[in-house]
PDB file of C-alpha atoms in Angstrom:
ATOM      1  CA  ILE A 298     158.334-128.420 141.258  1.00  0.00           C
ATOM      2  CA  LYS A 299     158.557-126.127 144.124  1.00  0.00           C
ATOM      3  CA  LYS A 300     154.595-125.104 143.673  1.00  0.00           C
ATOM      4  CA  ILE A 301     153.908-128.813 143.950  1.00  0.00           C
ATOM      5  CA  ILE A 302     155.950-129.568 146.883  1.00  0.00           C
ATOM      6  CA  LEU A 303     154.704-126.370 148.981  1.00  0.00           C
ATOM      7  CA  LYS A 304     151.187-127.565 147.855  1.00  0.00           C
ATOM      8  CA  ILE A 305     151.544-131.175 149.119  1.00  0.00           C
ATOM      9  CA  LYS A 306     153.195-129.765 152.325  1.00  0.00           C
ATOM     10  CA  LYS A 307     150.194-127.420 152.796  1.00  0.00           C
ATOM     11  CA  LYS A 308     147.708-130.019 152.154  1.00  0.00           C
ATOM     12  CA  LYS A 309     149.617-132.337 154.720  1.00  0.00           C
ATOM     13  CA  GLN A 310     149.410-129.468 157.320  1.00  0.00           C
ATOM     14  CA  THR A 311     145.663-129.264 156.853  1.00  0.00           C
ATOM     15  CA  ILE A 312     145.223-132.741 157.325  1.00  0.00           C
ATOM     16  CA  GLU A 313     147.297-132.779 160.535  1.00  0.00           C
ATOM     17  CA  ASN A 314     145.452-129.609 161.944  1.00  0.00           C
ATOM     18  CA  SER A 315     142.124-131.171 161.399  1.00  0.00           C
ATOM     19  CA  ASN A 316     142.499-133.651 164.489  1.00  0.00           C
ATOM     20  CA  ALA A 317     140.233-133.385 167.461  1.00  0.00           C
ATOM     21  CA  LYS A 318     141.546-130.719 169.678  1.00  0.00           C
ATOM     22  CA  ILE A 319     141.181-129.866 173.366  1.00  0.00           C
ATOM     23  CA  ALA A 320     140.463-126.187 174.142  1.00  0.00           C
ATOM     24  CA  VAL A 321     141.355-124.848 177.543  1.00  0.00           C
ATOM     25  CA  ALA A 322     140.408-121.656 178.925  1.00  0.00           C
ATOM     26  CA  TYR A 323     143.340-119.571 180.529  1.00  0.00           C
ATOM     27  CA  ASN A 324     142.170-118.924 184.172  1.00  0.00           C
ATOM     28  CA  GLU A 325     145.016-120.372 186.643  1.00  0.00           C
ATOM     29  CA  GLY A 326     148.056-120.215 184.849  1.00  0.00           C
ATOM     30  CA  ILE A 327     150.426-123.179 183.445  1.00  0.00           C
ATOM     31  CA  ASN A 328     152.712-123.227 186.255  1.00  0.00           C
ATOM     32  CA  LEU A 329     152.699-126.974 187.707  1.00  0.00           C
ATOM     33  CA  ASP A 330     153.864-125.987 191.214  1.00  0.00           C
ATOM     34  CA  LYS A 331     150.721-124.082 191.634  1.00  0.00           C
ATOM     35  CA  ARG A 332     147.230-124.395 190.446  1.00  0.00           C
ATOM     36  CA  SER A 333     147.449-124.843 187.031  1.00  0.00           C
ATOM     37  CA  ASP A 334     145.042-125.104 183.697  1.00  0.00           C
ATOM     38  CA  LEU A 335     147.402-127.805 182.302  1.00  0.00           C
ATOM     39  CA  PHE A 336     147.819-130.068 185.650  1.00  0.00           C
ATOM     40  CA  TRP A 337     146.601-133.081 183.642  1.00  0.00           C
ATOM     41  CA  LEU A 338     149.098-132.654 180.764  1.00  0.00           C
ATOM     42  CA  LYS A 339     152.167-134.465 182.111  1.00  0.00           C
ATOM     43  CA  ASN A 340     152.112-138.104 181.366  1.00  0.00           C
ATOM     44  CA  SER A 341     148.919-137.943 179.990  1.00  0.00           C
ATOM     45  CA  LYS A 342     149.835-139.299 176.406  1.00  0.00           C
ATOM     46  CA  ILE A 343     148.072-136.488 174.970  1.00  0.00           C
ATOM     47  CA  ASN A 344     149.695-134.787 172.021  1.00  0.00           C
ATOM     48  CA  PRO A 345     150.574-131.160 172.805  1.00  0.00           C
ATOM     49  CA  ASN A 346     149.508-130.326 169.291  1.00  0.00           C
ATOM     50  CA  ASP A 347     146.063-131.061 169.934  1.00  0.00           C
ATOM     51  CA  ILE A 348     145.692-128.496 172.798  1.00  0.00           C
ATOM     52  CA  ILE A 349     144.549-124.842 172.259  1.00  0.00           C
ATOM     53  CA  LEU A 350     145.169-122.602 175.063  1.00  0.00           C
ATOM     54  CA  TYR A 351     143.003-119.430 174.569  1.00  0.00           C
ATOM     55  CA  PHE A 352     142.752-116.135 176.253  1.00  0.00           C
ATOM     56  CA  GLU A 353     139.583-113.847 176.390  1.00  0.00           C
ATOM     57  CA  TYR A 354     141.159-110.717 177.753  1.00  0.00           C
ATOM     58  CA  ARG A 355     144.588-109.086 177.285  1.00  0.00           C
ATOM     59  CA  ASP A 356     145.353-108.634 180.830  1.00  0.00           C
ATOM     60  CA  GLN A 357     145.074-112.313 181.462  1.00  0.00           C
ATOM     61  CA  LEU A 358     148.479-112.320 179.737  1.00  0.00           C
ATOM     62  CA  ASN A 359     150.052-110.885 182.765  1.00  0.00           C
ATOM     63  CA  ARG A 360     147.626-112.377 185.538  1.00  0.00           C
ATOM     64  CA  HIS A 361     150.025-114.993 186.903  1.00  0.00           C
ATOM     65  CA  GLY A 362     153.365-113.247 186.009  1.00  0.00           C
ATOM     66  CA  LYS A 363     154.849-111.495 182.969  1.00  0.00           C
ATOM     67  CA  LYS A 364     153.711-112.173 179.440  1.00  0.00           C
ATOM     68  CA  GLU A 365     157.142-112.773 178.025  1.00  0.00           C
ATOM     69  CA  ASP A 366     157.521-115.511 180.476  1.00  0.00           C
ATOM     70  CA  LEU A 367     154.174-117.071 179.828  1.00  0.00           C
ATOM     71  CA  LEU A 368     154.675-117.378 175.984  1.00  0.00           C
ATOM     72  CA  ARG A 369     158.051-118.746 176.305  1.00  0.00           C
ATOM     73  CA  ASN A 370     156.618-121.597 178.728  1.00  0.00           C
ATOM     74  CA  ILE A 371     153.792-122.051 176.160  1.00  0.00           C
ATOM     75  CA  LYS A 372     156.275-122.647 173.320  1.00  0.00           C
ATOM     76  CA  LYS A 373     158.192-125.106 175.451  1.00  0.00           C
ATOM     77  CA  LEU A 374     155.083-127.081 176.112  1.00  0.00           C
ATOM     78  CA  GLY A 375     154.577-127.265 172.349  1.00  0.00           C
ATOM     79  CA  ILE A 376     150.676-126.150 172.604  1.00  0.00           C
ATOM     80  CA  GLN A 377     148.971-123.482 170.640  1.00  0.00           C
ATOM     81  CA  ALA A 378     147.933-120.275 171.964  1.00  0.00           C
ATOM     82  CA  ILE A 379     145.040-118.148 170.650  1.00  0.00           C
ATOM     83  CA  ASN A 380     144.123-114.578 171.612  1.00  0.00           C
ATOM     84  CA  LEU A 381     140.332-114.049 171.047  1.00  0.00           C
ATOM     85  CA  TRP A 382     140.598-110.535 170.427  1.00  0.00           C
ATOM     86  CA  GLU A 383     142.671-111.114 167.254  1.00  0.00           C
ATOM     87  CA  TYR A 384     140.323-114.046 166.200  1.00  0.00           C
ATOM     88  CA  ASP A 385     137.393-112.985 163.657  1.00  0.00           C
ATOM     89  CA  ASN A 386     135.077-115.045 162.047  1.00  0.00           C
ATOM     90  CA  VAL A 387     132.595-113.635 159.419  1.00  0.00           C
ATOM     91  CA  LEU A 388     131.043-116.952 158.152  1.00  0.00           C
ATOM     92  CA  GLU A 389     127.249-117.458 158.049  1.00  0.00           C
ATOM     93  CA  VAL A 390     125.502-120.100 159.872  1.00  0.00           C
ATOM     94  CA  ASP A 391     122.194-121.189 158.115  1.00  0.00           C
ATOM     95  CA  PHE A 392     120.189-122.492 160.964  1.00  0.00           C
ATOM     96  CA  LEU A 393     121.183-119.479 163.067  1.00  0.00           C
ATOM     97  CA  ASN A 394     120.197-117.058 160.106  1.00  0.00           C
ATOM     98  CA  GLU A 395     116.846-118.621 159.997  1.00  0.00           C
ATOM     99  CA  LEU A 396     116.362-118.300 163.524  1.00  0.00           C
ATOM    100  CA  ILE A 397     117.323-114.398 163.501  1.00  0.00           C
ATOM    101  CA  THR A 398     114.908-114.006 160.717  1.00  0.00           C
ATOM    102  CA  LYS A 399     112.041-115.480 162.540  1.00  0.00           C
ATOM    103  CA  LEU A 400     112.783-113.487 165.640  1.00  0.00           C
ATOM    104  CA  GLU A 401     113.191-110.120 164.021  1.00  0.00           C
ATOM    105  CA  SER A 402     109.571-110.685 162.099  1.00  0.00           C
ATOM    106  CA  LEU A 403     107.823-111.006 165.637  1.00  0.00           C
ATOM    107  CA  GLU A 404     106.195-107.658 166.802  1.00  0.00           C
ATOM    108  CA  PHE A 405     105.689-107.061 170.443  1.00  0.00           C
ATOM    109  CA  SER A 406     104.005-104.157 172.256  1.00  0.00           C
ATOM    110  CA  ASP A 407     104.811-105.365 175.900  1.00  0.00           C
ATOM    111  CA  SER A 408     108.246-103.897 176.950  1.00  0.00           C
ATOM    112  CA  GLU A 409     109.174-107.203 178.518  1.00  0.00           C
ATOM    113  CA  GLU A 410     108.398-109.187 175.572  1.00  0.00           C
ATOM    114  CA  LYS A 411     110.520-106.559 173.330  1.00  0.00           C
ATOM    115  CA  PHE A 412     113.405-107.091 176.034  1.00  0.00           C
ATOM    116  CA  LEU A 413     113.360-110.734 175.600  1.00  0.00           C
ATOM    117  CA  LYS A 414     113.598-110.394 172.046  1.00  0.00           C
ATOM    118  CA  LYS A 415     116.566-108.117 172.039  1.00  0.00           C
ATOM    119  CA  ILE A 416     118.547-110.309 174.563  1.00  0.00           C
ATOM    120  CA  SER A 417     117.739-113.461 172.519  1.00  0.00           C
ATOM    121  CA  LEU A 418     119.208-111.902 169.459  1.00  0.00           C
ATOM    122  CA  GLU A 419     122.172-111.023 171.804  1.00  0.00           C
ATOM    123  CA  LEU A 420     122.550-114.626 172.924  1.00  0.00           C
ATOM    124  CA  ILE A 421     122.300-115.979 169.337  1.00  0.00           C
ATOM    125  CA  ASN A 422     125.028-113.680 168.317  1.00  0.00           C
ATOM    126  CA  LYS A 423     127.295-114.881 171.053  1.00  0.00           C
ATOM    127  CA  PHE A 424     126.382-118.455 170.304  1.00  0.00           C
ATOM    128  CA  LYS A 425     127.439-117.953 166.906  1.00  0.00           C
ATOM    129  CA  TYR A 426     130.726-116.687 167.883  1.00  0.00           C
ATOM    130  CA  TRP A 427     131.612-119.804 169.851  1.00  0.00           C
ATOM    131  CA  TYR A 428     129.882-121.941 167.544  1.00  0.00           C
ATOM    132  CA  LEU A 429     132.191-121.100 164.607  1.00  0.00           C
ATOM    133  CA  PHE A 430     135.323-120.939 166.964  1.00  0.00           C
ATOM    134  CA  PHE A 431     134.891-124.537 168.164  1.00  0.00           C
ATOM    135  CA  LYS A 432     133.829-125.614 164.700  1.00  0.00           C
ATOM    136  CA  LYS A 433     136.872-124.014 163.102  1.00  0.00           C
ATOM    137  CA  PHE A 434     139.362-125.515 165.287  1.00  0.00           C
ATOM    138  CA  ASN A 435     137.440-128.941 165.708  1.00  0.00           C
ATOM    139  CA  ILE A 436     137.304-128.659 169.304  1.00  0.00           C
ATOM    140  CA  LYS A 437     135.857-131.884 170.876  1.00  0.00           C
ATOM    141  CA  ILE A 438     136.712-131.446 174.691  1.00  0.00           C
ATOM    142  CA  HIS A 439     136.412-127.913 176.318  1.00  0.00           C
ATOM    143  CA  MET A 440     137.825-127.189 179.893  1.00  0.00           C
ATOM    144  CA  ASN A 441     137.067-124.337 181.771  1.00  0.00           C
ATOM    145  CA  ASP A 442     137.919-123.976 185.793  1.00  0.00           C
ATOM    146  CA  LYS A 443     135.615-121.148 185.812  1.00  0.00           C
ATOM    147  CA  ALA A 444     132.662-122.561 184.445  1.00  0.00           C
ATOM    148  CA  VAL A 445     130.094-120.177 185.718  1.00  0.00           C
ATOM    149  CA  GLY A 446     127.728-117.778 184.390  1.00  0.00           C
ATOM    150  CA  GLN A 447     125.932-116.731 181.143  1.00  0.00           C
ATOM    151  CA  ASP A 448     129.217-117.066 178.977  1.00  0.00           C
ATOM    152  CA  MET A 449     129.600-120.628 179.883  1.00  0.00           C
ATOM    153  CA  ILE A 450     126.156-121.375 179.424  1.00  0.00           C
ATOM    154  CA  ILE A 451     126.401-120.200 175.920  1.00  0.00           C
ATOM    155  CA  LYS A 452     129.871-121.995 175.336  1.00  0.00           C
ATOM    156  CA  CYS A 453     128.129-125.144 176.421  1.00  0.00           C
ATOM    157  CA  LEU A 454     125.144-125.002 174.003  1.00  0.00           C
ATOM    158  CA  ALA A 455     127.616-124.155 171.144  1.00  0.00           C
ATOM    159  CA  LEU A 456     129.782-127.549 171.961  1.00  0.00           C
ATOM    160  CA  SER A 457     126.498-129.386 172.439  1.00  0.00           C
ATOM    161  CA  LYS A 458     125.512-128.386 169.008  1.00  0.00           C
ATOM    162  CA  LEU A 459     128.886-129.764 167.888  1.00  0.00           C
ATOM    163  CA  ASP A 460     128.510-133.088 169.792  1.00  0.00           C
ATOM    164  CA  SER A 461     131.514-131.996 171.926  1.00  0.00           C
ATOM    165  CA  CYS A 462     132.040-132.321 175.526  1.00  0.00           C
ATOM    166  CA  SER A 463     132.768-129.683 178.318  1.00  0.00           C
ATOM    167  CA  LEU A 464     134.491-130.287 181.474  1.00  0.00           C
ATOM    168  CA  GLY A 465     134.697-128.359 184.850  1.00  0.00           C
ATOM    169  CA  LYS A 466     135.823-128.802 188.322  1.00  0.00           C
ATOM    170  CA  LEU A 467     135.168-127.733 191.799  1.00  0.00           C
ATOM    171  CA  ARG A 468     137.464-124.875 193.010  1.00  0.00           C
ATOM    172  CA  SER A 469     136.009-124.117 196.131  1.00  0.00           C
ATOM    173  CA  HIS A 470     134.010-125.659 199.253  1.00  0.00           C
ATOM    174  CA  ILE A 471     130.110-125.847 198.758  1.00  0.00           C
ATOM    175  CA  GLU A 472     128.508-123.998 201.583  1.00  0.00           C
ATOM    176  CA  GLU A 473     124.980-125.246 203.015  1.00  0.00           C
ATOM    177  CA  CYS A 474     122.916-122.532 201.535  1.00  0.00           C
ATOM    178  CA  SER A 475     119.375-123.365 202.509  1.00  0.00           C
ATOM    179  CA  GLY A 476     118.448-119.990 203.709  1.00  0.00           C
ATOM    180  CA  GLY A 477     121.570-117.945 202.637  1.00  0.00           C
ATOM    181  CA  GLY A 478     122.876-116.653 199.329  1.00  0.00           C
ATOM    182  CA  ALA A 479     122.486-118.377 196.114  1.00  0.00           C
ATOM    183  CA  PRO A 480     125.231-121.239 195.432  1.00  0.00           C
ATOM    184  CA  PRO A 481     127.133-120.791 192.014  1.00  0.00           C
ATOM    185  CA  ILE A 482     125.778-122.669 188.949  1.00  0.00           C
ATOM    186  CA  TRP A 483     128.337-124.467 186.771  1.00  0.00           C
ATOM    187  CA  SER A 484     127.496-125.336 183.217  1.00  0.00           C
ATOM    188  CA  CYS A 485     129.354-128.419 181.784  1.00  0.00           C
ATOM    189  CA  ASP A 486     128.773-132.099 180.939  1.00  0.00           C
ATOM    190  CA  ILE A 487     131.326-133.523 183.161  1.00  0.00           C
ATOM    191  CA  PHE A 488     132.174-132.106 186.783  1.00  0.00           C
ATOM    192  CA  PHE A 489     135.058-133.351 188.738  1.00  0.00           C
ATOM    193  CA  VAL A 490     134.970-132.962 192.697  1.00  0.00           C
ATOM    194  CA  PRO A 491     137.593-133.964 195.016  1.00  0.00           C
ATOM    195  CA  ASN A 492     135.625-136.206 197.350  1.00  0.00           C
ATOM    196  CA  LYS A 493     132.321-137.606 197.975  1.00  0.00           C
ATOM    197  CA  ASP A 494     131.171-134.792 200.578  1.00  0.00           C
ATOM    198  CA  SER A 495     131.544-132.274 197.764  1.00  0.00           C
ATOM    199  CA  ALA A 496     129.490-134.364 195.307  1.00  0.00           C
ATOM    200  CA  GLU A 497     126.723-134.720 198.046  1.00  0.00           C
ATOM    201  CA  ARG A 498     126.729-131.128 198.745  1.00  0.00           C
ATOM    202  CA  LEU A 499     126.442-130.156 194.997  1.00  0.00           C
ATOM    203  CA  LYS A 500     123.434-132.424 194.618  1.00  0.00           C
ATOM    204  CA  ASN A 501     121.644-131.123 197.971  1.00  0.00           C
ATOM    205  CA  TYR A 502     122.491-127.435 197.947  1.00  0.00           C
ATOM    206  CA  THR A 503     122.887-126.434 194.325  1.00  0.00           C
ATOM    207  CA  THR A 504     120.567-126.714 191.320  1.00  0.00           C
ATOM    208  CA  ASN A 505     123.515-128.158 189.175  1.00  0.00           C
ATOM    209  CA  LYS A 506     122.480-131.085 187.097  1.00  0.00           C
ATOM    210  CA  PHE A 507     125.637-132.748 185.384  1.00  0.00           C
ATOM    211  CA  GLN A 508     125.575-135.469 183.073  1.00  0.00           C
ATOM    212  CA  TYR A 509     128.468-137.064 185.121  1.00  0.00           C
ATOM    213  CA  MET A 510     130.115-136.064 188.189  1.00  0.00           C
ATOM    214  CA  ILE A 511     133.406-137.729 189.125  1.00  0.00           C
ATOM    215  CA  ILE A 512     135.354-138.060 192.170  1.00  0.00           C
ATOM    216  CA  GLY A 513     138.970-137.514 191.136  1.00  0.00           C
ATOM    217  CA  GLY A 514     140.603-136.497 194.499  1.00  0.00           C
ATOM    218  CA  TYR A 515     142.818-133.556 194.685  1.00  0.00           C
ATOM    219  CA  PRO A 516     143.705-132.562 191.236  1.00  0.00           C
ATOM    220  CA  TYR A 517     146.995-130.644 191.796  1.00  0.00           C
ATOM    221  CA  ASN A 518     150.615-131.945 192.494  1.00  0.00           C
ATOM    222  CA  SER A 519     151.880-130.522 195.791  1.00  0.00           C
ATOM    223  CA  PHE A 520     155.063-132.392 195.418  1.00  0.00           C
ATOM    224  CA  THR A 521     156.706-131.139 192.551  1.00  0.00           C
ATOM    225  CA  LYS A 522     160.427-130.848 192.613  1.00  0.00           C
ATOM    226  CA  SER A 523     160.367-127.002 193.030  1.00  0.00           C
ATOM    227  CA  ASN A 524     157.519-127.431 195.959  1.00  0.00           C
ATOM    228  CA  MET A 525     159.803-130.150 197.799  1.00  0.00           C
ATOM    229  CA  LYS A 526     162.569-127.806 197.463  1.00  0.00           C
ATOM    230  CA  GLU A 527     160.882-125.083 198.963  1.00  0.00           C
ATOM    231  CA  ILE A 528     159.295-127.201 201.717  1.00  0.00           C
ATOM    232  CA  ASP A 529     162.826-128.492 202.638  1.00  0.00           C
ATOM    233  CA  GLU A 530     164.194-124.934 202.983  1.00  0.00           C
TER     234      GLU A 530
END
């Protein structure tokens, strides 16, 4: 009887865990009195059990305070935390294996073509890691406030393959870089900006092409209870 009950409980747990999830890359912390990766959670009606906060590097755990305090606050929120250095997935992906086989069969004499082949295989392996990660946890929405660079492009490719969506938001002012340094390139489906000026600057002074750009105003709450107390003092 105990075995049957445990089997039923395990099956129920598996079904509950199969819900679509929101993955959040840890960058700005979770303190709502400051910039926070979870500024949107309060009053959102989103089930905390459907949120996965993931850490890519060990030093992130102490970035915005003590690791113990962070883990305690995560537990209070009821969300799931994952350390990527503890996560490993050795499953095979058929369409990627076919692609790797085709690439490896190609012979090049030109050094640049050899280099392209090498970095293509590296990109596929990185894609495989994120594809399997997002697929395992049924990630349908991915949020990353630092959605810049090659890693984010790879994540977006994996999410796109799984019919999932990536979100990002503007963290700093866009300069008019017509003759200066290159502006950052973000990779996501939906990008949030604080005002119309930011949206126009993104369109006129960067090469970013988002599926949607949403003007959402200032995203953080400056008037939390703790902040108001500090202002009064």
